[in-house]
Coordinates of C-alpha atoms in Angstrom, one line a residue:
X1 CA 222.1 -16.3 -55.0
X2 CA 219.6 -13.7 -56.7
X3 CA 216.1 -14.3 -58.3
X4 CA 216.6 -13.8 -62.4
X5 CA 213.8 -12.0 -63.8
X6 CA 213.2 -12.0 -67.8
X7 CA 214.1 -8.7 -69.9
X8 CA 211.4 -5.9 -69.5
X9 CA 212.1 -5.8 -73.7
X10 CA 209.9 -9.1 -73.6
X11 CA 206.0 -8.7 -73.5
X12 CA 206.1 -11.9 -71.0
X13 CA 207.2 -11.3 -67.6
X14 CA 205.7 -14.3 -65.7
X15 CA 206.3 -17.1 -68.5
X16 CA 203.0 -17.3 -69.9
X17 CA 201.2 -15.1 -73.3
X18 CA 197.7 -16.0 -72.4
X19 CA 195.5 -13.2 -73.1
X20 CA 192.9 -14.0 -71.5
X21 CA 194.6 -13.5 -67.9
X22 CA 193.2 -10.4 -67.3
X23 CA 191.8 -9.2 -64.2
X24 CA 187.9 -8.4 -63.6
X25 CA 186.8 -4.8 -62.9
X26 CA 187.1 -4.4 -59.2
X27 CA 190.0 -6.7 -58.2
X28 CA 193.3 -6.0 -56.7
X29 CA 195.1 -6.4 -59.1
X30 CA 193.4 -4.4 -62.1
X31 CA 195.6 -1.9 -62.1
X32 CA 198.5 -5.0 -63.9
X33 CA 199.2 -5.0 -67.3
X34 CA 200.8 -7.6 -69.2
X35 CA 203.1 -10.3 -66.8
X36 CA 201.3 -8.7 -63.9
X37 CA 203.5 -5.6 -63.7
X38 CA 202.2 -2.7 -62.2
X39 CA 200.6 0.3 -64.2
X40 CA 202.2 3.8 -63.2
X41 CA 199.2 5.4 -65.1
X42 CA 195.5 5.3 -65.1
X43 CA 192.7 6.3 -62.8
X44 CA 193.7 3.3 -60.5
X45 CA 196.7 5.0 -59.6
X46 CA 196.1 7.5 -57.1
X47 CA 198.9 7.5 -54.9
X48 CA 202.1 6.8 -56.5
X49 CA 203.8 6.4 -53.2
X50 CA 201.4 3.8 -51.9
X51 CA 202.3 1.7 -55.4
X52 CA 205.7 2.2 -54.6
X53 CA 205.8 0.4 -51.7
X54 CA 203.3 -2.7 -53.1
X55 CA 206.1 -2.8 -55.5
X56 CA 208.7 -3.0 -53.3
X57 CA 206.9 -5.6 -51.0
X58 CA 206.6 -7.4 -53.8
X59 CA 209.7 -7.3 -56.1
X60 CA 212.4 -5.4 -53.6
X61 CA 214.7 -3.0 -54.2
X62 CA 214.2 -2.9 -58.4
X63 CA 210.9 -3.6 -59.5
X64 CA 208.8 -4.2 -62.9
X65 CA 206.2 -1.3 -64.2
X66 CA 204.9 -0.4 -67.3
X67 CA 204.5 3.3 -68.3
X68 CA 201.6 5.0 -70.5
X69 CA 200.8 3.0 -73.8
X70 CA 201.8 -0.6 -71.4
X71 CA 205.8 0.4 -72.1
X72 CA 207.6 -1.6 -69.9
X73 CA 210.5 0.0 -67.4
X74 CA 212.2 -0.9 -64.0
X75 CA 211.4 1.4 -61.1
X76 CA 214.4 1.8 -59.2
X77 CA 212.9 1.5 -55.3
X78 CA 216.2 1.3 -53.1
X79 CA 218.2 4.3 -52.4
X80 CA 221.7 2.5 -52.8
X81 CA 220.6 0.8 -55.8
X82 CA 219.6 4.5 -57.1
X83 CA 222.9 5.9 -56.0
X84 CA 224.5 3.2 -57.9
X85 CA 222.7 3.6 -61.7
X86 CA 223.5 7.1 -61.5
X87 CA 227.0 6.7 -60.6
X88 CA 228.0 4.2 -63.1
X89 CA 228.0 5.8 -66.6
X90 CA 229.9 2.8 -67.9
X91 CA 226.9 0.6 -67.3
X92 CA 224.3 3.5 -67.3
X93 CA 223.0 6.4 -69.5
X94 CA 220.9 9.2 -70.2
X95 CA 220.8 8.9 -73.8
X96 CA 217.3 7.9 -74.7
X97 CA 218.3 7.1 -78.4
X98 CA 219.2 3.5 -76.5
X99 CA 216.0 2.1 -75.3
X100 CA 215.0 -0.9 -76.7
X101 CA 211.4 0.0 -77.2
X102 CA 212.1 3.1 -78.7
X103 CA 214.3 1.8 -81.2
X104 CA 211.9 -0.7 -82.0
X105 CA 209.0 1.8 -82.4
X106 CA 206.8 0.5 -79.9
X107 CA 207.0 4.1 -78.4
X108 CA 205.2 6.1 -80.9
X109 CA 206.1 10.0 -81.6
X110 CA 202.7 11.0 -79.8
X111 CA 203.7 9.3 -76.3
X112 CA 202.3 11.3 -73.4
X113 CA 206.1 11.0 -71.5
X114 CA 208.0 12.3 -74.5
X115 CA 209.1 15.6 -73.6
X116 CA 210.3 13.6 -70.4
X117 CA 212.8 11.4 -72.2
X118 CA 212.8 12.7 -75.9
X119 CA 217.1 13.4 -76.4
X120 CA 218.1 17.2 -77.0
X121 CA 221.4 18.8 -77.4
X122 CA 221.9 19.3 -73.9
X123 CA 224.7 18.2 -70.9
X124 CA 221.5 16.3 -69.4
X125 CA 221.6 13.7 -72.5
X126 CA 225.1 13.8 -73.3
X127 CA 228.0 11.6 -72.5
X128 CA 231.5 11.4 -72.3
X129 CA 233.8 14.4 -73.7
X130 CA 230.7 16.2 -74.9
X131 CA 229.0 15.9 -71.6
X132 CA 232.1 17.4 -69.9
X133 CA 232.1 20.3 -73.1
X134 CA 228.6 21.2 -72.1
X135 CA 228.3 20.7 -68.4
X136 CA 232.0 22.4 -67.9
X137 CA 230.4 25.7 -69.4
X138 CA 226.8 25.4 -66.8
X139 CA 228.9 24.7 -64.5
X140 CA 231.2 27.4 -64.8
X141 CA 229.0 29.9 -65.7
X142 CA 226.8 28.7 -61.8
X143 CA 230.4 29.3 -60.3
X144 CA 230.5 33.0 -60.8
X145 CA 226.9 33.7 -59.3
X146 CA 227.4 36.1 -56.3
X147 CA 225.6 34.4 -53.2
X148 CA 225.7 36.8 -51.1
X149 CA 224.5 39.2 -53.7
X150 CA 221.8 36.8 -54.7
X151 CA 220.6 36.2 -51.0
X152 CA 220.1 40.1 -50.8
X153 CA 217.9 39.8 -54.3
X154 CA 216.0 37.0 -53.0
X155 CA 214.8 39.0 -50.3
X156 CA 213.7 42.0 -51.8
X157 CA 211.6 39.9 -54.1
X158 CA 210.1 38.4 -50.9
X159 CA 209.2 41.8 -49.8
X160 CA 207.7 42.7 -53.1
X161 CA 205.4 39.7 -53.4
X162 CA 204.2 40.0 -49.7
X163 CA 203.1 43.7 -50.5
X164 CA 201.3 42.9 -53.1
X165 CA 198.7 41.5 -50.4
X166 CA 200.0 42.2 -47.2
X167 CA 197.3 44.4 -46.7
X168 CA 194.5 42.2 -46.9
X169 CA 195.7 40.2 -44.8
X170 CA 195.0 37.0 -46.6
X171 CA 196.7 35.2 -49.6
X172 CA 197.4 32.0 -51.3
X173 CA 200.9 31.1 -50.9
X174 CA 201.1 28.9 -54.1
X175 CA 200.1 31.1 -56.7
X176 CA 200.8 34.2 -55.2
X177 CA 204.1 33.1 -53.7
X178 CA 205.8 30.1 -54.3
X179 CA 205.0 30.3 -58.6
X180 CA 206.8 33.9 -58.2
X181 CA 210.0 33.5 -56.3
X182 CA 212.2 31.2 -57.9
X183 CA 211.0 32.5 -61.2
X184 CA 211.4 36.0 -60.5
X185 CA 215.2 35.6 -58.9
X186 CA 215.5 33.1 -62.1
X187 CA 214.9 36.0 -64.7
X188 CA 217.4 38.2 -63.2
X189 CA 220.1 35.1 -62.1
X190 CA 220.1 34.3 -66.3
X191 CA 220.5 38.4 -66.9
X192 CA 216.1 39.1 -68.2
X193 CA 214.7 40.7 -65.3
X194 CA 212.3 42.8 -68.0
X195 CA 210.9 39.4 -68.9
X196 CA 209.5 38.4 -65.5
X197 CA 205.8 39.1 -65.5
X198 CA 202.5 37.4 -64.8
X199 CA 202.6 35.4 -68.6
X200 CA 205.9 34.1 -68.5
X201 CA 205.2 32.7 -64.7
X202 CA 201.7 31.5 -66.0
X203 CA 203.5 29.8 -69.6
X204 CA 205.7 27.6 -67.6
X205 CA 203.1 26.6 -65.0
X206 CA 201.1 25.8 -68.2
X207 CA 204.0 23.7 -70.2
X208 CA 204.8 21.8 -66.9
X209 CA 200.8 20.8 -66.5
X210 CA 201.2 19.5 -70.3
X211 CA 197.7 21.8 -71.7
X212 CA 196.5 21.9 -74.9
X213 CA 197.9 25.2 -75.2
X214 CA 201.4 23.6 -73.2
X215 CA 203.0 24.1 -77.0
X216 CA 202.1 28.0 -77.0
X217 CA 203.5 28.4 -73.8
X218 CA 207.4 26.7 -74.3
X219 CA 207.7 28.8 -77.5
X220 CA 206.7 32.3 -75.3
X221 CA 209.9 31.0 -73.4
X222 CA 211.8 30.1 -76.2
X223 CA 211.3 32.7 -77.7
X224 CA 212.4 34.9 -74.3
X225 CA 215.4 32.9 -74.2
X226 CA 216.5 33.1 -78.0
X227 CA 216.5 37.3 -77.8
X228 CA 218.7 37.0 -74.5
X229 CA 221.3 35.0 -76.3
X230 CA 221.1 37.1 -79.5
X231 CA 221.7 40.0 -77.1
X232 CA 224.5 38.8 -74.9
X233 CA 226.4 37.0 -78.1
X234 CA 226.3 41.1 -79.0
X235 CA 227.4 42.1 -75.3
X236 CA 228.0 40.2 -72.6
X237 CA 227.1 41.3 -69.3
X238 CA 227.9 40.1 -65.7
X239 CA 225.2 37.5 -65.6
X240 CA 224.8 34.1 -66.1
X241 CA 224.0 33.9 -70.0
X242 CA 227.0 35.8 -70.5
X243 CA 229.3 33.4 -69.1
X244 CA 227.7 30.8 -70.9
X245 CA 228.0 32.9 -74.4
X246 CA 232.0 33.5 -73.5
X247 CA 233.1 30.0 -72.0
X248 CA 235.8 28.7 -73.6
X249 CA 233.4 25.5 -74.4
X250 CA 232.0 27.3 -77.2
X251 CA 228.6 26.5 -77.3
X252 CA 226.4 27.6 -80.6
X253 CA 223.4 29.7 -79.7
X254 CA 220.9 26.6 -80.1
X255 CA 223.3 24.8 -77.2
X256 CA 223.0 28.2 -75.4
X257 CA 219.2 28.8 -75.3
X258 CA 218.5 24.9 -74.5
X259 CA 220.6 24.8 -71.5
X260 CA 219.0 28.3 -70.5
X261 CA 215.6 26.7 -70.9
X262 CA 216.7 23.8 -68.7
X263 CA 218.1 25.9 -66.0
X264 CA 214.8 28.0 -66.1
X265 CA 212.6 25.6 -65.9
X266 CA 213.9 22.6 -63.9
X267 CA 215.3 25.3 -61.2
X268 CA 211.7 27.1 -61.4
X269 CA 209.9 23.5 -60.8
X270 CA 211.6 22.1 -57.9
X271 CA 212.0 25.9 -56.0
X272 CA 208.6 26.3 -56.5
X273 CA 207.5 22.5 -55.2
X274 CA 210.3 23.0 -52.3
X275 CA 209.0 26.4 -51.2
X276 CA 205.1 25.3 -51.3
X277 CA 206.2 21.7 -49.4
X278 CA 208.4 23.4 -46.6
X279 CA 205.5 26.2 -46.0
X280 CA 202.4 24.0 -46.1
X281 CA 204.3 21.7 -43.1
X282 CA 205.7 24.9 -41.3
X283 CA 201.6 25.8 -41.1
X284 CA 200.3 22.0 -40.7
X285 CA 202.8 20.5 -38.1
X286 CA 202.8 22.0 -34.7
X287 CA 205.9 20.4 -33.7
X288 CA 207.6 20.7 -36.8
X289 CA 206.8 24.9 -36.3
X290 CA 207.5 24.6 -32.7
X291 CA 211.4 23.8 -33.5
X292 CA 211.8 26.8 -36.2
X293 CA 210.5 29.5 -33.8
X294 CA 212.2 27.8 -30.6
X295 CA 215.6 27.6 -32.5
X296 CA 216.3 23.8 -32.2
X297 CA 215.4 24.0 -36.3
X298 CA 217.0 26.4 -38.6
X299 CA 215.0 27.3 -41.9
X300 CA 217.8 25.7 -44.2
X301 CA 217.8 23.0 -41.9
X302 CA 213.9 22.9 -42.2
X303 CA 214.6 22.6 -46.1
X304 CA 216.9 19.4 -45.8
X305 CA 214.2 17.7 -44.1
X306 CA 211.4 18.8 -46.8
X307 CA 214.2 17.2 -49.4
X308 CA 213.9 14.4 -48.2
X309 CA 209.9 13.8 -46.9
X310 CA 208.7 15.1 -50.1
X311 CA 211.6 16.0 -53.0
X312 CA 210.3 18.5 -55.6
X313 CA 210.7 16.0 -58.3
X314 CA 209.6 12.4 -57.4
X315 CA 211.4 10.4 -60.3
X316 CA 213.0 11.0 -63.4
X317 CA 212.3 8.9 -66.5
X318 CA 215.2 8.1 -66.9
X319 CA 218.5 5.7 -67.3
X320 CA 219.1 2.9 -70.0
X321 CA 221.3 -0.2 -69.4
X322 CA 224.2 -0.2 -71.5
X323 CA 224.8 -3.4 -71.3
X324 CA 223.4 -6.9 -69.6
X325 CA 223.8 -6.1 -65.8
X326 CA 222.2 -6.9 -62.4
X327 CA 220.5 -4.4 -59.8
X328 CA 218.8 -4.8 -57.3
X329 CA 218.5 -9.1 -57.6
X330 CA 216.8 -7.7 -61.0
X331 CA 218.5 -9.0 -64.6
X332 CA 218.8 -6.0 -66.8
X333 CA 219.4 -6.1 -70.4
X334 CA 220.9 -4.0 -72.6
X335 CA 218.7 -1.4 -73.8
X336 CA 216.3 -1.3 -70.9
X337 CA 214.9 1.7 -69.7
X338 CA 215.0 2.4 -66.0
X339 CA 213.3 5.0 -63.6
X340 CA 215.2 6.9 -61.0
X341 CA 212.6 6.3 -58.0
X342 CA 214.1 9.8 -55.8
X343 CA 210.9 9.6 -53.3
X344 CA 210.5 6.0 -53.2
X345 CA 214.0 6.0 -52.5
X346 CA 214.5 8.0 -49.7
X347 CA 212.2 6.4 -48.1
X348 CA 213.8 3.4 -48.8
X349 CA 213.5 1.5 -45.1
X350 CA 217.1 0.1 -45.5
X351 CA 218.0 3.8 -45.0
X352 CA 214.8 5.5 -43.0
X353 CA 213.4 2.6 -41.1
X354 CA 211.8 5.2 -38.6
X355 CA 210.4 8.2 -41.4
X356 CA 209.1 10.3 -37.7
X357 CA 213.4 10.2 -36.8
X358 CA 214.9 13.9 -37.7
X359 CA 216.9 13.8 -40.4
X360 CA 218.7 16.9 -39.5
X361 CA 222.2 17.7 -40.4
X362 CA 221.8 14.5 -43.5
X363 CA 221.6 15.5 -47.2
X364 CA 222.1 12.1 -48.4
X365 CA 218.8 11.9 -49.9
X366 CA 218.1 11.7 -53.4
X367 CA 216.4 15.4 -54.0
X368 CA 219.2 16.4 -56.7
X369 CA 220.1 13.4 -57.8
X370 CA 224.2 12.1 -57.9
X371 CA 226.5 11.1 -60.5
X372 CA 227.8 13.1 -63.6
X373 CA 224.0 14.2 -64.1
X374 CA 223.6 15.6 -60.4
X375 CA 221.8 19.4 -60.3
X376 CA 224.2 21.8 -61.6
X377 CA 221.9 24.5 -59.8
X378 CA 220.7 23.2 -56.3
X379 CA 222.7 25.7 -54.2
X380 CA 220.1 28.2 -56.0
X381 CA 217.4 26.0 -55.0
X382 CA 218.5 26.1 -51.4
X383 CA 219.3 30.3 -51.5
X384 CA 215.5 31.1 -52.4
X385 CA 214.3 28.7 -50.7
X386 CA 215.9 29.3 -47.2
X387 CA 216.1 33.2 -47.7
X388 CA 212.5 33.6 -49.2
X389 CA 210.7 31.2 -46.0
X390 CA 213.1 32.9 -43.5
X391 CA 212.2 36.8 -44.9
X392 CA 208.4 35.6 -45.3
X393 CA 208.0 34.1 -41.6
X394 CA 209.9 37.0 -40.0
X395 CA 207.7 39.8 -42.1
X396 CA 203.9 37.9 -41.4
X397 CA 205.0 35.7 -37.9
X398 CA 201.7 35.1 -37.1
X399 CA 200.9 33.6 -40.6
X400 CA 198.7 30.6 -40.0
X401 CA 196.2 28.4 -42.5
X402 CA 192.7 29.6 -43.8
X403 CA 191.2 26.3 -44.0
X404 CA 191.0 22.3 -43.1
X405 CA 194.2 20.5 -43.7
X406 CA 192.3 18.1 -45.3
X407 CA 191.1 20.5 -47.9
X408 CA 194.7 21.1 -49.1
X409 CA 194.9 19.8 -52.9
X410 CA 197.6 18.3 -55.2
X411 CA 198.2 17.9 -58.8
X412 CA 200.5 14.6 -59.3
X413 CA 202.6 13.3 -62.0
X414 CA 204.8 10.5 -62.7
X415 CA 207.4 13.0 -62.1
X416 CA 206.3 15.1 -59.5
X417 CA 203.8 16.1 -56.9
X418 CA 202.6 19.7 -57.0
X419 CA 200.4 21.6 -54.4
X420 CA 197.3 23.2 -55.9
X421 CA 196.4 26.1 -53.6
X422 CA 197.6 27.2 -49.8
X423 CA 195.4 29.6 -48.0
X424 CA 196.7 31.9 -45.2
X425 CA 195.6 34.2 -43.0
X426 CA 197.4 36.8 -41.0
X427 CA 197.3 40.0 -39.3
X428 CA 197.3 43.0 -41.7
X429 CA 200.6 45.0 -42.2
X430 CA 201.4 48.0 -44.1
X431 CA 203.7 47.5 -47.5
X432 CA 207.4 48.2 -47.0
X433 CA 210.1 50.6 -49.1
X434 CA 211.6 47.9 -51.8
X435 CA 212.4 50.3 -54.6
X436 CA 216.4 50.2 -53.4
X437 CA 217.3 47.6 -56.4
X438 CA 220.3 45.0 -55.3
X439 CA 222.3 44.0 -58.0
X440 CA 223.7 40.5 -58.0
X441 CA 227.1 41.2 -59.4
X442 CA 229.7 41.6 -56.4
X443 CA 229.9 44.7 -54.2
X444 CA 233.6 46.7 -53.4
X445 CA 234.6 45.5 -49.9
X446 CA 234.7 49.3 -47.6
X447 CA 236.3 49.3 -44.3
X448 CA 233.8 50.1 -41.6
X449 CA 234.4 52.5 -38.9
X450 CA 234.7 49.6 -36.6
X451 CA 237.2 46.9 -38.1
X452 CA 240.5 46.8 -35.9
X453 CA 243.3 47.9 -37.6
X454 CA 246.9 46.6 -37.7
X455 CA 250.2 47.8 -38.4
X456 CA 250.6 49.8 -42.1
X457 CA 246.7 50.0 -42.5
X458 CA 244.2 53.0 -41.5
X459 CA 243.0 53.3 -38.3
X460 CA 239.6 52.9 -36.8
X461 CA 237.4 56.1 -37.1
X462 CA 237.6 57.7 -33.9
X463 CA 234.7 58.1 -32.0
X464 CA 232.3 61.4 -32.7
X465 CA 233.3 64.4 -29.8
X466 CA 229.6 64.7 -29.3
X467 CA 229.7 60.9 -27.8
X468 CA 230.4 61.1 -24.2
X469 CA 233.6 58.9 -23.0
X470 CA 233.9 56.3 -20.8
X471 CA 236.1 57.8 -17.9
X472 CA 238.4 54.8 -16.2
X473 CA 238.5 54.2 -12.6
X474 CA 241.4 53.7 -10.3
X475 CA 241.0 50.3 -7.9
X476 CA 239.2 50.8 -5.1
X477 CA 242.1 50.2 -3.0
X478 CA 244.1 52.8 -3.9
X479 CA 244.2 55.6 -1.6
X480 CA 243.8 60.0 -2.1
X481 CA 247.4 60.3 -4.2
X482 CA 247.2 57.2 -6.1
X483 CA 243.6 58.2 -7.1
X484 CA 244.6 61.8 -8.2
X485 CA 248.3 60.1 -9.8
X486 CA 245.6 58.0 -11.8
X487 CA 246.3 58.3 -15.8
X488 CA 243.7 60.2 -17.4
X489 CA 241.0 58.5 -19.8
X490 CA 242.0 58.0 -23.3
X491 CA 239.8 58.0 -25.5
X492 CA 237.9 55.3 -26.6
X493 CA 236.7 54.2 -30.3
X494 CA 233.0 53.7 -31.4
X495 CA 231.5 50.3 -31.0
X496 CA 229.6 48.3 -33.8
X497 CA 227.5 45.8 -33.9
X498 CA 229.4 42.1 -32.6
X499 CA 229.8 39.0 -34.2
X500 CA 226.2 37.8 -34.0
X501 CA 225.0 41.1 -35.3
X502 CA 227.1 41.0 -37.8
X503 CA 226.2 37.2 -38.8
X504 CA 222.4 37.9 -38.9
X505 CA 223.0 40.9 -41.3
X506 CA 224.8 39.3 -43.6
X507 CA 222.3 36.0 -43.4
X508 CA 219.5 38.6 -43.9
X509 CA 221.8 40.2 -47.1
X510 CA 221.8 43.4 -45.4

């Protein structure tokens, strides 16, 4: 049998409407609301993490909350139970224009969370055949992105940012680094490299932080995004937006720049989070360092395990109960709102009971979430974040932190967790030669000089007369007429570089 808990669309959720239960200053439980739910808001809730876990002490896998404004919502806890509400769209959507109390009005217009769940014409909110309409043409516009090209892009933007202070031989990986990256290889992914500057990384720092100028900032965006569609609807290129603007889907322009501002913006977030999370442990854990540079840790593997200790986005607000369902021992009721709990849930200790254990090798965590809704885009996540860390350690090796660990500062949200600043320090190097552009669209295959041939094809260059030959020798047993019978030498073809060379060239987009 399951414990039945009473709708979250009820004000009641312990049986009783007296007002005058409510706690003192000072006590334990002042940061309840109504029912004695939990408050994810207010200055009592520093560390969303630590609630998580009173929460799931108390209530287990799905747990009672109330957002800003005392709006009541579950908070999904359990990492199954997660997996499950976002694989079942018959029980389950994204289509805020469901929830009880926003139906009702009890969420007013001005709600802090709004541009969290407010619906838009996007695959993100839609269901059904639309959904597939819409998420067939991100999709199949992410399917024609050259990786390989990409990886060699992603590393000559490394090189540019690190000379812009390589010389001084201190810097401040957040702002300096981690805000650049992802939005610099973003810019030229969706085909407007001229629009990546200092403003447009600056406006979407400032919309994400919610500012009074946050509205100033999206429409600087917006407005970036609405020429690039009026220019590729005129002529497509080989870029992203283009295939978006000639998918046989047939998205109108509005569809067009919304889904470019959600690819921008969620992919500029969580690469920016990832690449700040993965360096500030690389320079804070020893041991954690100690496997990257003695090879029993590679950089993407390095990644996986940031995914799952501290995922770029910690929940997503959220899912709404189609119907009267349980989860989690919890009684949902139609037109419930529900929180997808990513960090709680990977640290759910049904699936980590050890969090020290390795999770090497494992991407079952809940970073990109699952279902029909999973990230269209988190294999370009992964690219700058594994080629930017790996081209950054390898160009400043001895890069190490300029201050306390316990000085280190963060920015939370309900949604995620954001490092303020990271301070390094390092030997000073000289800039290096970046002005050879890559270009992301695919490069003609040549033959090299060193590729065997076979029967019907060309033949590998011979080998330069200036290059000395290898002269064979006879066995050592053989005696005077053997020795001078021996065949002579034939010459013998240039060498390149072997398999391993070749792997860590093309790892390296060289």
């Amino acid at each position: 049998m399951t414990s039945e808990s009473h709708s979250l669309t009820g004000r009641d959720l312990t049986g009783t409407d007296d007002p005058t239960r409510v706690p003192p200053p000072g006590c334990p439980a002042h940061g309840r609301g109504p029912g004695g739910a939990w408050r994810l808001y207010g200055p009592e809730v520093e560390d969303l993490g630590a609630l998580y876990e009173k929460m799931r002490a108390e209530h287990g896998a799905v747990a009672p909350a109330l957002l800003h404004d005392d709006v009541p919502i579950w908070v999904v806890l359990g990492h199954s139970e997660n997996l499950h509400m976002v694989r079942s769209p018959a029980h389950f959507t994204r289509d805020s224009r469901t929830w009880a109390p926003l139906r009702s009005g009890e969420i007013k217009p001005d709600h802090p969370l709004t541009p969290h769940f407010a619906w838009q014409p996007i695959c993100s909110y839609a269901e059904g055949d639309e959904h597939l309409r819409q998420r067939g043409a991100v999709n199949g516009a992410i399917s024609t992105i050259d990786y390989r090209g990409l990886r060699r892009y992603i590393n000559r933007e490394t090189q540019a940012l690190v000379n812009r202070f390589c010389e001084e031989g201190r810097a401040e990986l957040v702002g300096q680094f981690a805000d650049h990256l992802p939005m610099a290889v973003m810019c030229e992914v969706l085909g407007m490299p001229e629009e990546y500057n200092d403003q447009i990384v600056h406006a979407a720092r400032d919309m994400l932080k919610g500012t009074e100028t946050a509205i100033t900032s999206n429409q600087y965006i917006v407005d970036a995004l609405t020429r690039l569609t009026a220019r590729r609807r005129a002529r497509p290129e080989e870029d992203f937006t283009s295939h978006l603007v000639i998918h046989p889907a047939g998205l109108t322009d509005e569809e067009i720049r919304e889904h470019l501002r959600l690819v921008l913006i969620a992919a500029y977030e969580a690469t920016a989070n990832l690449l700040a999370n993965v360096l500030r442990v690389v320079l804070t854990d020893p041991r954690f360092r100690a496997r990257l540079n003695g090879g029993q840790m590679t950089v993407p593997e390095a990644v996986e395990q940031s995914l799952w200790d501290e995922p770029p986005f910690s929940s997503i607000l959220g899912y709404f109960a189609k119907q009267d369902i349980e989860l989690g021992g919890q009684r949902i009721r139609k037109g419930d709102g529900l929180l997808l709990g990513i960090a709680p849930g990977n640290v759910d200790p049904r699936v980590r009971p050890d969090l020290a254990a390795n999770m090497q090798g494992n991407r079952s965590h809940l970073a990109f979430s699952g279902g029909p809704h999973e990230c269209p885009g988190q294999d370009i996540g992964r690219a700058i974040a594994d080629t930017g860390i790996d081209a950054l350690l390898m160009r400043l090796p001895d890069i190490r932190l300029d201050c306390a660990e316990e000085e280190l500062r963060w920015t939370g949200s309900l949604a995620s967790r954001h490092l303020v600043e990271l301070p390094v320090r390092f030997e000073p190097r000289p800039p290096q030669d970046v002005t050879q552009r890559p270009a992301l669209h695919t490069v003609p295959r040549q033959r090299p000089g060193w590729l065997i041939g076979t029967p019907g094809t060309d033949a590998p260059a011979p080998a330069p007369a200036s290059v000395p030959q290898p002269m064979a020798v006879p066995p050592a047993t053989a005696g005077p007429e053997a020795t001078a019978a021996w065949p002579a030498p034939a010459a013998e073809t240039r060498r390149g570089p072997g398999p391993w060379q070749r792997l860590l060239r093309w790892w390296r987009g060289e």
